[in-house]
């Protein structure tokens, strides 16, 4: 009312005086807000600069300036509030998807020594689950799958929220954000010009995510184009119409065994950690075979795969085509391409596939031209499996001998035998037995339950490498001993590795070369390949020639023609 004095304590504060007090938040809330912002920045930085190679995963790899962050910051600062939020959320989700792809690349590089193929590699997860279950057990495999699914969903969501939060904070402090972004841009240019690196091979001026997106986008296009290109390549076959009487005349009357030794790569022969034992075994094997009257020659083949994908290597060698992905494998196995085993069949050999690793229907057997196929269910094994390996190699070779090679008066045989004892996880391993002790395989029941589990071994890379070496020694000794015990004048054995083992064994940057050897008692068989330049014995040397694996079919058919 006019003329009435209102006491000071009853005067309401003006809005200007009240606002700062009301806007002042508790310290814990300010600290929490700052913490969320820092965490969001850390997640975005990690997604932008994390390497895709486990060998490079170290703290220094994150001390880098991502170009994508600078460009994104400039764009978001220019946008009004509503579109800025939409663009920030979409960019964060896309960054999350690329981060998941980077994680897949990391896994594929570690195991298969190549990045993940967004078009062709999804089918491999089924086989990966089997290996994972054998390595860490059923519960561990289920946990890993659940964790992977959660991660694949959570990473894009978290990064979408992270980029949105950072864009909001930057907009609230537009001038400061612009200055920081400008300073970092100048630093990026300087580091790019100077080639500054904290971790070798990881420049401080980073643009990895843009390169990742570009490379995988290009890969998608290439993978879709590859089908037609491969079909055109497969249509050309110099041996398609060769008359049967002209095929493999140089091997008439011989029993040919083609054995693939799982994961038997160049590293097993030349890596200093393995060379003394494996190389020594190969030298001793050469002497043992010579004492039994056999000569041998060896060289190198470059496999289309590494760390896994045995079927790709096997189909490459037998078809004479470069089969480096599942799409090519499906294309060739549904075609009428003449395989090496099919050529023997056309030339009146009995063709046999001995496949201890096949546990279910295998329609591809028709493509290879086998007259008969023996798998886990028809090889008569009564023991237990050794992790992924369904049966020991020694039993596989003995079963082949009983079922086919020992039959009196049998026609000439051509047999393809992919051995499995040296398949990861390389534990437990069977012990070497005298051939008369093997029986129906039930003797292996206790052995399969002994020794360390894969879960225990795979905690220590050194133990993994030791188990790998032991498995290769076992498989090679099996083949040498088989020739000593069951070989005759007509036996021709070809044995080779299908691919190198995983990086945990070979380390980074290992070649994809595998050894290959031909063993025969008849000197004329080896004389046919004298022009190849292969080294004497079953251990190829550093100077032995290296061929792509897809070239072997044509070279072999040419050498033994007429």
Coordinates of C-alpha atoms in Angstrom, one line a residue:
X1 CA 0.0 0.0 0.0
X2 CA 1.2 3.6 -0.7
X3 CA 3.1 5.1 2.2
X4 CA 3.6 1.7 4.0
X5 CA 7.3 0.7 4.6
X6 CA 8.0 -3.0 3.9
X7 CA 10.8 -4.5 6.1
X8 CA 14.0 -5.4 4.3
X9 CA 13.7 -9.1 5.1
X10 CA 10.3 -9.2 3.5
X11 CA 11.4 -7.7 0.1
X12 CA 11.5 -10.4 -2.5
X13 CA 14.8 -10.6 -4.4
X14 CA 14.8 -9.5 -8.0
X15 CA 15.0 -12.3 -10.7
X16 CA 18.5 -11.0 -11.6
X17 CA 19.7 -11.5 -8.0
X18 CA 18.0 -14.8 -7.7
X19 CA 19.2 -16.6 -10.9
X20 CA 22.8 -17.2 -10.0
X21 CA 21.9 -18.7 -6.7
X22 CA 19.4 -21.0 -8.3
X23 CA 21.7 -22.0 -11.1
X24 CA 24.4 -22.9 -8.7
X25 CA 24.4 -26.8 -8.5
X26 CA 25.9 -28.9 -5.8
X27 CA 29.5 -29.8 -6.2
X28 CA 28.8 -33.5 -6.6
X29 CA 26.5 -32.8 -9.5
X30 CA 29.0 -30.6 -11.2
X31 CA 31.7 -33.2 -10.7
X32 CA 29.4 -35.9 -12.1
X33 CA 28.6 -33.8 -15.1
X34 CA 32.3 -33.2 -15.8
X35 CA 33.0 -36.9 -15.3
X36 CA 30.3 -37.9 -17.8
X37 CA 31.8 -35.4 -20.3
X38 CA 35.3 -36.8 -19.8
X39 CA 34.1 -40.3 -20.2
X40 CA 32.2 -39.4 -23.4
X41 CA 35.3 -37.8 -24.8
X42 CA 37.4 -40.9 -23.9
X43 CA 34.9 -43.2 -25.6
X44 CA 34.8 -41.2 -28.7
X45 CA 38.6 -40.9 -28.8
X46 CA 39.0 -44.6 -28.3
X47 CA 36.5 -45.3 -31.1
X48 CA 38.4 -43.0 -33.5
X49 CA 42.0 -44.0 -32.9
X50 CA 42.0 -47.5 -31.4
X51 CA 44.2 -49.8 -33.6
X52 CA 42.6 -52.9 -35.3
X53 CA 45.7 -55.0 -34.5
X54 CA 46.2 -56.4 -31.0
X55 CA 49.9 -56.1 -31.5
X56 CA 49.5 -52.3 -31.5
X57 CA 47.1 -52.1 -28.6
X58 CA 49.0 -50.1 -26.0
X59 CA 48.5 -46.8 -24.3
X60 CA 50.7 -44.8 -26.7
X61 CA 48.3 -45.7 -29.6
X62 CA 45.7 -43.5 -28.1
X63 CA 48.0 -40.4 -27.9
X64 CA 46.8 -39.2 -31.3
X65 CA 44.6 -36.5 -32.8
X66 CA 41.8 -37.8 -35.0
X67 CA 41.0 -35.7 -38.0
X68 CA 37.4 -36.9 -37.9
X69 CA 36.8 -35.3 -34.5
X70 CA 38.1 -31.9 -35.7
X71 CA 35.9 -32.0 -38.8
X72 CA 32.9 -33.2 -36.8
X73 CA 33.4 -30.5 -34.2
X74 CA 33.5 -27.8 -36.8
X75 CA 30.3 -29.1 -38.5
X76 CA 28.4 -29.4 -35.3
X77 CA 29.3 -25.9 -34.1
X78 CA 27.9 -24.5 -37.3
X79 CA 24.5 -26.2 -37.0
X80 CA 21.4 -24.9 -35.2
X81 CA 20.3 -26.8 -32.0
X82 CA 17.7 -29.1 -33.5
X83 CA 19.6 -30.4 -36.5
X84 CA 22.8 -30.5 -34.4
X85 CA 21.3 -33.0 -32.0
X86 CA 20.1 -35.2 -34.8
X87 CA 23.4 -35.1 -36.7
X88 CA 25.4 -35.8 -33.5
X89 CA 23.3 -38.8 -32.6
X90 CA 23.5 -40.3 -36.1
X91 CA 27.3 -39.6 -36.3
X92 CA 27.8 -41.3 -32.9
X93 CA 25.8 -44.3 -33.9
X94 CA 27.8 -44.6 -37.2
X95 CA 31.0 -44.3 -35.2
X96 CA 29.8 -47.1 -32.9
X97 CA 29.1 -49.4 -35.9
X98 CA 32.6 -48.7 -37.2
X99 CA 34.0 -49.4 -33.8
X100 CA 32.3 -52.8 -33.8
X101 CA 33.7 -53.4 -37.3
X102 CA 37.2 -52.5 -35.9
X103 CA 36.7 -55.1 -33.2
X104 CA 35.8 -57.7 -35.8
X105 CA 38.9 -56.7 -37.8
X106 CA 41.0 -57.1 -34.6
X107 CA 39.7 -60.7 -34.1
X108 CA 40.0 -61.7 -37.7
X109 CA 43.6 -60.3 -38.0
X110 CA 44.5 -62.2 -34.8
X111 CA 43.1 -65.5 -36.1
X112 CA 42.9 -65.4 -39.9
X113 CA 45.5 -62.6 -40.5
X114 CA 43.1 -60.5 -42.5
X115 CA 40.3 -58.0 -41.9
X116 CA 36.6 -58.9 -41.6
X117 CA 34.6 -59.1 -44.8
X118 CA 31.3 -57.4 -44.3
X119 CA 29.7 -59.4 -47.2
X120 CA 31.3 -62.8 -47.0
X121 CA 32.4 -63.6 -43.5
X122 CA 29.2 -63.9 -41.5
X123 CA 29.0 -67.6 -42.3
X124 CA 32.3 -68.2 -40.5
X125 CA 30.8 -67.4 -37.1
X126 CA 29.3 -70.9 -36.9
X127 CA 32.7 -72.5 -37.2
X128 CA 34.2 -69.9 -34.9
X129 CA 31.7 -70.9 -32.2
X130 CA 32.7 -74.5 -32.5
X131 CA 36.4 -73.7 -32.0
X132 CA 35.5 -71.3 -29.2
X133 CA 33.5 -74.0 -27.4
X134 CA 36.4 -76.4 -27.8
X135 CA 38.9 -73.8 -26.5
X136 CA 37.0 -72.4 -23.5
X137 CA 34.1 -74.8 -22.9
X138 CA 30.4 -74.6 -23.5
X139 CA 29.7 -72.1 -20.7
X140 CA 32.5 -69.9 -21.8
X141 CA 31.4 -70.0 -25.5
X142 CA 27.8 -69.1 -24.5
X143 CA 29.1 -66.2 -22.3
X144 CA 31.3 -65.0 -25.1
X145 CA 28.3 -65.0 -27.6
X146 CA 26.1 -63.1 -25.2
X147 CA 28.8 -60.6 -24.4
X148 CA 29.4 -60.1 -28.1
X149 CA 25.7 -59.4 -28.8
X150 CA 25.5 -57.0 -25.9
X151 CA 28.6 -55.2 -27.0
X152 CA 27.5 -55.0 -30.6
X153 CA 24.3 -53.2 -29.4
X154 CA 25.8 -51.2 -26.6
X155 CA 28.7 -49.6 -28.4
X156 CA 26.7 -47.7 -31.1
X157 CA 24.2 -46.6 -28.4
X158 CA 26.9 -45.4 -26.0
X159 CA 28.7 -43.6 -28.7
X160 CA 25.6 -41.9 -30.0
X161 CA 25.0 -40.5 -26.4
X162 CA 28.6 -39.6 -26.1
X163 CA 28.8 -37.5 -29.3
X164 CA 25.4 -35.9 -28.4
X165 CA 26.7 -34.9 -25.0
X166 CA 30.0 -33.5 -26.4
X167 CA 28.2 -31.5 -29.0
X168 CA 25.9 -30.0 -26.4
X169 CA 28.8 -29.0 -24.2
X170 CA 30.7 -27.5 -27.2
X171 CA 27.6 -25.5 -28.1
X172 CA 27.4 -24.1 -24.6
X173 CA 31.0 -23.0 -24.8
X174 CA 31.2 -22.3 -28.5
X175 CA 34.1 -19.8 -28.4
X176 CA 36.3 -22.0 -26.2
X177 CA 35.4 -25.1 -28.3
X178 CA 36.3 -23.4 -31.5
X179 CA 39.6 -22.2 -30.1
X180 CA 40.5 -25.7 -28.9
X181 CA 39.5 -27.3 -32.2
X182 CA 41.6 -24.7 -34.1
X183 CA 44.6 -25.4 -31.9
X184 CA 44.3 -29.1 -32.4
X185 CA 43.8 -28.7 -36.1
X186 CA 47.1 -26.8 -36.3
X187 CA 48.8 -29.5 -34.3
X188 CA 47.3 -32.1 -36.6
X189 CA 48.8 -30.4 -39.6
X190 CA 52.2 -30.0 -38.0
X191 CA 52.3 -33.6 -36.9
X192 CA 51.2 -34.8 -40.3
X193 CA 53.9 -32.8 -42.0
X194 CA 56.6 -34.0 -39.6
X195 CA 55.4 -37.6 -39.5
X196 CA 55.2 -37.7 -35.7
X197 CA 54.6 -41.1 -34.2
X198 CA 54.3 -42.2 -30.5
X199 CA 53.8 -45.8 -31.5
X200 CA 55.6 -47.0 -34.6
X201 CA 53.2 -47.2 -37.5
X202 CA 50.5 -45.1 -35.7
X203 CA 50.9 -41.4 -36.7
X204 CA 49.7 -38.8 -34.2
X205 CA 47.9 -37.1 -37.1
X206 CA 45.2 -39.8 -37.3
X207 CA 42.5 -40.4 -39.8
X208 CA 42.0 -44.1 -39.2
X209 CA 38.2 -44.1 -39.0
X210 CA 37.8 -42.5 -42.4
X211 CA 40.2 -45.0 -43.8
X212 CA 38.4 -47.8 -42.1
X213 CA 35.1 -46.7 -43.6
X214 CA 36.6 -46.3 -47.0
X215 CA 38.4 -49.6 -47.0
X216 CA 35.4 -51.6 -45.9
X217 CA 33.1 -49.7 -48.4
X218 CA 35.5 -50.6 -51.2
X219 CA 35.7 -54.1 -49.9
X220 CA 31.9 -54.5 -50.0
X221 CA 31.9 -53.4 -53.7
X222 CA 34.8 -55.8 -54.5
X223 CA 33.1 -58.7 -52.8
X224 CA 29.9 -58.2 -54.8
X225 CA 31.9 -57.9 -58.0
X226 CA 34.0 -61.0 -57.2
X227 CA 31.3 -63.5 -58.0
X228 CA 31.2 -62.7 -61.7
X229 CA 35.0 -62.3 -62.0
X230 CA 35.5 -65.6 -60.3
X231 CA 32.9 -67.3 -62.6
X232 CA 34.8 -66.0 -65.6
X233 CA 38.1 -67.3 -64.2
X234 CA 36.6 -70.7 -63.4
X235 CA 35.3 -71.1 -66.9
X236 CA 38.8 -71.3 -68.2
X237 CA 40.2 -74.8 -67.7
X238 CA 43.0 -76.3 -69.9
X239 CA 42.3 -79.8 -68.6
X240 CA 38.5 -79.9 -69.0
X241 CA 38.5 -81.8 -72.2
X242 CA 41.7 -83.9 -71.9
X243 CA 40.9 -87.5 -72.8
X244 CA 41.1 -90.0 -69.9
X245 CA 44.0 -91.9 -71.4
X246 CA 46.1 -88.8 -71.5
X247 CA 45.6 -87.9 -67.8
X248 CA 48.1 -89.0 -65.2
X249 CA 49.8 -91.6 -67.4
X250 CA 53.0 -91.1 -65.4
X251 CA 51.3 -92.5 -62.3
X252 CA 49.5 -95.6 -63.8
X253 CA 49.3 -98.4 -61.3
X254 CA 50.3 -96.1 -58.3
X255 CA 48.3 -95.6 -55.1
X256 CA 48.3 -91.9 -54.5
X257 CA 47.6 -90.5 -51.0
X258 CA 47.2 -86.8 -50.7
X259 CA 47.3 -85.8 -47.0
X260 CA 46.7 -82.3 -45.6
X261 CA 48.4 -81.6 -42.3
X262 CA 46.2 -79.1 -40.4
X263 CA 48.0 -75.8 -39.6
X264 CA 51.4 -77.1 -40.9
X265 CA 52.9 -73.9 -42.0
X266 CA 56.3 -72.4 -42.9
X267 CA 56.7 -71.2 -39.3
X268 CA 56.7 -74.8 -38.0
X269 CA 59.8 -75.4 -40.1
X270 CA 61.7 -72.1 -39.9
X271 CA 60.7 -70.3 -36.7
X272 CA 63.6 -70.6 -34.3
X273 CA 61.2 -71.7 -31.5
X274 CA 60.1 -74.7 -33.6
X275 CA 62.9 -75.3 -36.1
X276 CA 65.2 -77.4 -34.0
X277 CA 62.5 -80.0 -33.1
X278 CA 60.3 -80.0 -36.1
X279 CA 63.2 -79.5 -38.5
X280 CA 65.0 -82.2 -36.8
X281 CA 62.0 -84.5 -37.1
X282 CA 61.8 -83.8 -40.8
X283 CA 65.5 -84.5 -41.3
X284 CA 65.2 -87.8 -39.4
X285 CA 62.0 -88.6 -41.3
X286 CA 64.0 -88.2 -44.6
X287 CA 66.6 -90.6 -43.3
X288 CA 63.9 -93.1 -42.2
X289 CA 62.2 -93.0 -45.5
X290 CA 65.4 -93.4 -47.4
X291 CA 66.2 -96.4 -45.3
X292 CA 62.8 -97.9 -46.3
X293 CA 63.7 -97.2 -50.0
X294 CA 61.8 -94.0 -50.5
X295 CA 62.9 -90.8 -52.1
X296 CA 61.3 -87.4 -51.5
X297 CA 61.2 -83.8 -52.8
X298 CA 59.8 -80.7 -51.1
X299 CA 58.8 -77.1 -51.9
X300 CA 56.5 -74.4 -50.7
X301 CA 53.0 -73.4 -51.6
X302 CA 51.3 -70.1 -50.7
X303 CA 47.9 -70.8 -49.1
X304 CA 44.9 -68.6 -49.8
X305 CA 44.1 -68.5 -46.0
X306 CA 45.9 -68.4 -42.7
X307 CA 44.9 -69.4 -39.2
X308 CA 41.8 -71.3 -40.3
X309 CA 39.5 -72.0 -43.3
X310 CA 41.1 -75.3 -44.2
X311 CA 38.4 -76.0 -46.7
X312 CA 39.4 -73.0 -48.7
X313 CA 43.0 -74.3 -49.0
X314 CA 41.9 -77.8 -49.8
X315 CA 39.5 -76.6 -52.6
X316 CA 42.2 -74.3 -53.9
X317 CA 44.7 -77.1 -54.3
X318 CA 42.3 -79.6 -55.8
X319 CA 40.4 -77.2 -58.1
X320 CA 43.4 -75.1 -59.4
X321 CA 41.5 -71.9 -58.5
X322 CA 42.2 -69.3 -55.9
X323 CA 39.5 -69.9 -53.2
X324 CA 40.0 -67.3 -50.6
X325 CA 36.4 -66.7 -49.4
X326 CA 33.2 -68.5 -48.8
X327 CA 31.5 -67.1 -51.8
X328 CA 34.2 -68.6 -54.1
X329 CA 34.0 -71.9 -52.3
X330 CA 30.3 -72.2 -52.8
X331 CA 30.5 -71.2 -56.4
X332 CA 33.2 -73.7 -57.3
X333 CA 31.7 -76.6 -55.3
X334 CA 28.4 -76.1 -57.1
X335 CA 30.2 -76.2 -60.5
X336 CA 31.6 -79.0 -62.8
X337 CA 35.2 -77.8 -62.4
X338 CA 37.6 -80.7 -62.9
X339 CA 39.4 -81.3 -59.6
X340 CA 42.7 -83.1 -59.1
X341 CA 40.8 -86.0 -57.5
X342 CA 38.2 -85.9 -60.3
X343 CA 41.0 -86.2 -62.8
X344 CA 42.2 -89.4 -61.1
X345 CA 38.7 -90.7 -61.2
X346 CA 38.3 -89.9 -64.9
X347 CA 41.6 -91.8 -65.5
X348 CA 40.1 -94.9 -63.8
X349 CA 41.5 -94.6 -60.3
X350 CA 39.2 -95.4 -57.4
X351 CA 38.9 -92.1 -55.5
X352 CA 38.3 -92.0 -51.8
X353 CA 37.8 -89.2 -49.3
X354 CA 38.8 -89.9 -45.7
X355 CA 37.3 -87.1 -43.7
X356 CA 37.6 -87.4 -40.0
X357 CA 36.6 -83.8 -39.5
X358 CA 33.2 -84.2 -41.3
X359 CA 30.5 -84.8 -38.8
X360 CA 27.3 -84.2 -40.8
X361 CA 26.1 -84.3 -44.4
X362 CA 28.8 -83.2 -46.8
X363 CA 27.4 -82.5 -50.3
X364 CA 30.7 -81.1 -51.5
X365 CA 32.0 -84.6 -51.8
X366 CA 30.3 -84.9 -55.1
X367 CA 32.2 -81.9 -56.4
X368 CA 35.6 -83.6 -55.6
X369 CA 34.6 -86.7 -57.5
X370 CA 35.0 -89.2 -54.7
X371 CA 33.7 -92.7 -55.3
X372 CA 33.5 -93.2 -51.5
X373 CA 33.7 -90.9 -48.5
X374 CA 34.5 -91.9 -45.0
X375 CA 33.6 -89.5 -42.2
X376 CA 33.4 -89.6 -38.4
X377 CA 30.5 -92.0 -38.5
X378 CA 31.9 -94.5 -40.9
X379 CA 35.6 -94.7 -39.9
X380 CA 34.7 -97.0 -37.0
X381 CA 36.3 -94.9 -34.3
X382 CA 35.3 -96.0 -30.7
X383 CA 37.3 -93.5 -28.7
X384 CA 36.7 -90.0 -27.6
X385 CA 37.6 -86.8 -29.5
X386 CA 40.6 -84.7 -28.6
X387 CA 38.9 -81.2 -28.3
X388 CA 38.1 -80.2 -31.9
X389 CA 39.9 -83.2 -33.4
X390 CA 37.4 -86.0 -33.7
X391 CA 40.1 -88.8 -33.7
X392 CA 43.9 -89.1 -33.7
X393 CA 45.7 -89.0 -37.0
X394 CA 47.2 -92.4 -36.3
X395 CA 43.8 -93.9 -36.1
X396 CA 42.7 -92.1 -39.3
X397 CA 45.6 -93.5 -41.3
X398 CA 45.1 -97.0 -39.9
X399 CA 41.3 -96.9 -40.7
X400 CA 42.2 -95.9 -44.3
X401 CA 44.6 -98.9 -44.4
X402 CA 42.0 -101.3 -43.2
X403 CA 39.0 -100.0 -45.2
X404 CA 40.8 -99.5 -48.5
X405 CA 44.5 -99.9 -49.0
X406 CA 44.9 -103.3 -47.4
X407 CA 42.2 -104.9 -49.6
X408 CA 43.9 -107.5 -51.7
X409 CA 43.7 -106.8 -55.5
X410 CA 42.2 -103.4 -55.1
X411 CA 42.3 -101.1 -58.1
X412 CA 44.7 -98.1 -58.0
X413 CA 43.5 -95.7 -55.3
X414 CA 43.7 -91.9 -55.1
X415 CA 42.8 -90.8 -51.6
X416 CA 42.5 -87.4 -50.0
X417 CA 43.0 -87.3 -46.3
X418 CA 42.7 -84.1 -44.3
X419 CA 44.3 -84.9 -40.9
X420 CA 42.9 -83.2 -37.8
X421 CA 45.2 -83.7 -34.7
X422 CA 47.1 -80.5 -35.3
X423 CA 43.9 -78.4 -35.4
X424 CA 43.7 -75.8 -32.6
X425 CA 43.4 -75.6 -29.7
X426 CA 46.2 -78.3 -29.7
X427 CA 45.3 -79.8 -26.4
X428 CA 44.8 -82.5 -25.3
X429 CA 47.0 -84.5 -27.7
X430 CA 47.1 -88.2 -28.3
X431 CA 50.3 -90.2 -27.5
X432 CA 52.1 -92.1 -30.2
X433 CA 51.2 -95.8 -30.1
X434 CA 52.5 -98.9 -31.9
X435 CA 50.2 -99.6 -34.8
X436 CA 49.1 -102.9 -33.3
X437 CA 47.9 -101.1 -30.2
X438 CA 45.5 -98.7 -31.9
X439 CA 42.7 -101.2 -32.4
X440 CA 39.2 -99.6 -32.7
X441 CA 40.4 -96.4 -30.9
X442 CA 38.9 -97.2 -27.5
X443 CA 42.4 -97.1 -26.1
X444 CA 42.2 -93.3 -26.6
X445 CA 39.3 -92.9 -24.2
X446 CA 41.5 -92.2 -21.2
X447 CA 44.0 -90.2 -23.1
X448 CA 41.4 -87.8 -24.3
X449 CA 40.5 -87.0 -20.7
X450 CA 44.1 -86.5 -19.6
X451 CA 46.4 -83.4 -19.9
X452 CA 45.6 -79.8 -19.6
X453 CA 42.4 -78.3 -20.9
X454 CA 42.3 -75.7 -23.6
X455 CA 41.1 -73.1 -21.0
X456 CA 44.3 -73.7 -19.0
X457 CA 46.7 -73.8 -22.0
X458 CA 45.3 -70.7 -23.7
X459 CA 46.0 -68.5 -20.8
X460 CA 49.7 -68.7 -21.7
X461 CA 50.9 -68.0 -25.3
X462 CA 54.1 -69.9 -24.7
X463 CA 52.2 -73.0 -23.7
X464 CA 50.0 -72.6 -26.8
X465 CA 53.1 -72.5 -29.0
X466 CA 54.5 -75.6 -27.3
X467 CA 51.3 -77.5 -27.8
X468 CA 51.2 -76.5 -31.4
X469 CA 54.7 -77.8 -32.0
X470 CA 53.9 -81.1 -30.3
X471 CA 50.8 -81.6 -32.5
X472 CA 52.8 -81.0 -35.7
X473 CA 55.4 -83.4 -34.6
X474 CA 52.7 -86.0 -33.9
X475 CA 51.1 -85.6 -37.3
X476 CA 54.3 -85.7 -39.3
X477 CA 55.6 -88.7 -37.4
X478 CA 52.3 -90.5 -38.1
X479 CA 52.8 -90.0 -41.9
X480 CA 56.4 -91.1 -41.9
X481 CA 55.6 -94.1 -39.8
X482 CA 52.6 -95.0 -42.0
X483 CA 54.9 -95.1 -45.1
X484 CA 57.5 -97.2 -43.2
X485 CA 54.9 -99.7 -42.0
X486 CA 52.4 -99.9 -44.8
X487 CA 54.1 -98.5 -47.9
X488 CA 55.0 -100.6 -51.0
X489 CA 56.4 -100.0 -54.4
X490 CA 53.2 -98.4 -55.7
X491 CA 52.7 -95.9 -52.9
X492 CA 53.0 -92.2 -53.8
X493 CA 52.3 -89.9 -50.8
X494 CA 51.9 -86.2 -51.2
X495 CA 51.5 -84.3 -47.9
X496 CA 51.3 -80.6 -47.2
X497 CA 50.0 -78.0 -44.8
X498 CA 46.7 -76.4 -45.5
X499 CA 47.6 -73.0 -43.9
X500 CA 49.7 -71.3 -41.2
X501 CA 48.4 -71.4 -37.6
X502 CA 47.0 -68.3 -35.9
X503 CA 49.1 -65.2 -35.0
X504 CA 49.4 -66.4 -31.4
X505 CA 51.8 -69.0 -32.9
X506 CA 53.4 -67.3 -35.9
X507 CA 53.4 -63.6 -34.7
X508 CA 52.6 -60.8 -37.0
X509 CA 53.7 -60.5 -40.6
X510 CA 54.3 -64.3 -41.1
X511 CA 54.0 -65.5 -44.7
X512 CA 51.2 -67.8 -45.8
X513 CA 53.5 -70.4 -47.1
X514 CA 53.1 -74.1 -46.3
X515 CA 55.5 -77.0 -46.9
X516 CA 54.6 -79.7 -49.5
X517 CA 56.4 -83.0 -50.1
X518 CA 56.1 -85.9 -52.5
X519 CA 57.4 -89.3 -51.4
X520 CA 57.8 -92.3 -53.7
X521 CA 59.8 -95.5 -53.9
X522 CA 59.7 -95.5 -57.8
X523 CA 62.5 -93.1 -58.9
X524 CA 60.5 -92.4 -62.1
X525 CA 57.8 -90.6 -60.1
X526 CA 60.3 -88.1 -58.7
X527 CA 62.1 -87.8 -62.1
X528 CA 58.9 -86.4 -63.5
X529 CA 59.2 -83.3 -61.3
X530 CA 63.0 -82.8 -61.6
X531 CA 62.4 -79.5 -63.4
X532 CA 60.4 -78.1 -60.4
X533 CA 63.6 -77.3 -58.5
X534 CA 62.2 -78.9 -55.3
X535 CA 64.7 -79.8 -52.6
X536 CA 65.6 -83.4 -51.7
X537 CA 64.0 -84.7 -48.5
X538 CA 60.8 -83.8 -46.7
X539 CA 62.0 -80.5 -45.4
X540 CA 62.0 -77.7 -47.9
X541 CA 64.8 -75.2 -47.6
X542 CA 64.8 -71.4 -47.7
X543 CA 65.7 -71.5 -51.4
X544 CA 63.0 -74.0 -52.5
X545 CA 60.6 -72.5 -55.0
X546 CA 57.3 -70.9 -53.7
X547 CA 54.2 -71.3 -55.9
X548 CA 50.7 -70.2 -55.3
X549 CA 48.6 -73.1 -54.1
X550 CA 46.2 -72.8 -57.0
X551 CA 49.0 -73.5 -59.5
X552 CA 49.7 -77.0 -58.2
X553 CA 46.8 -78.8 -60.0
X554 CA 48.0 -77.8 -63.4
X555 CA 51.7 -78.3 -62.7
X556 CA 51.0 -81.8 -61.3
X557 CA 48.7 -82.8 -64.2
X558 CA 51.2 -81.5 -66.7
X559 CA 54.2 -83.3 -65.1
X560 CA 52.4 -86.7 -65.0
X561 CA 50.6 -86.5 -68.4
X562 CA 51.2 -88.9 -71.2

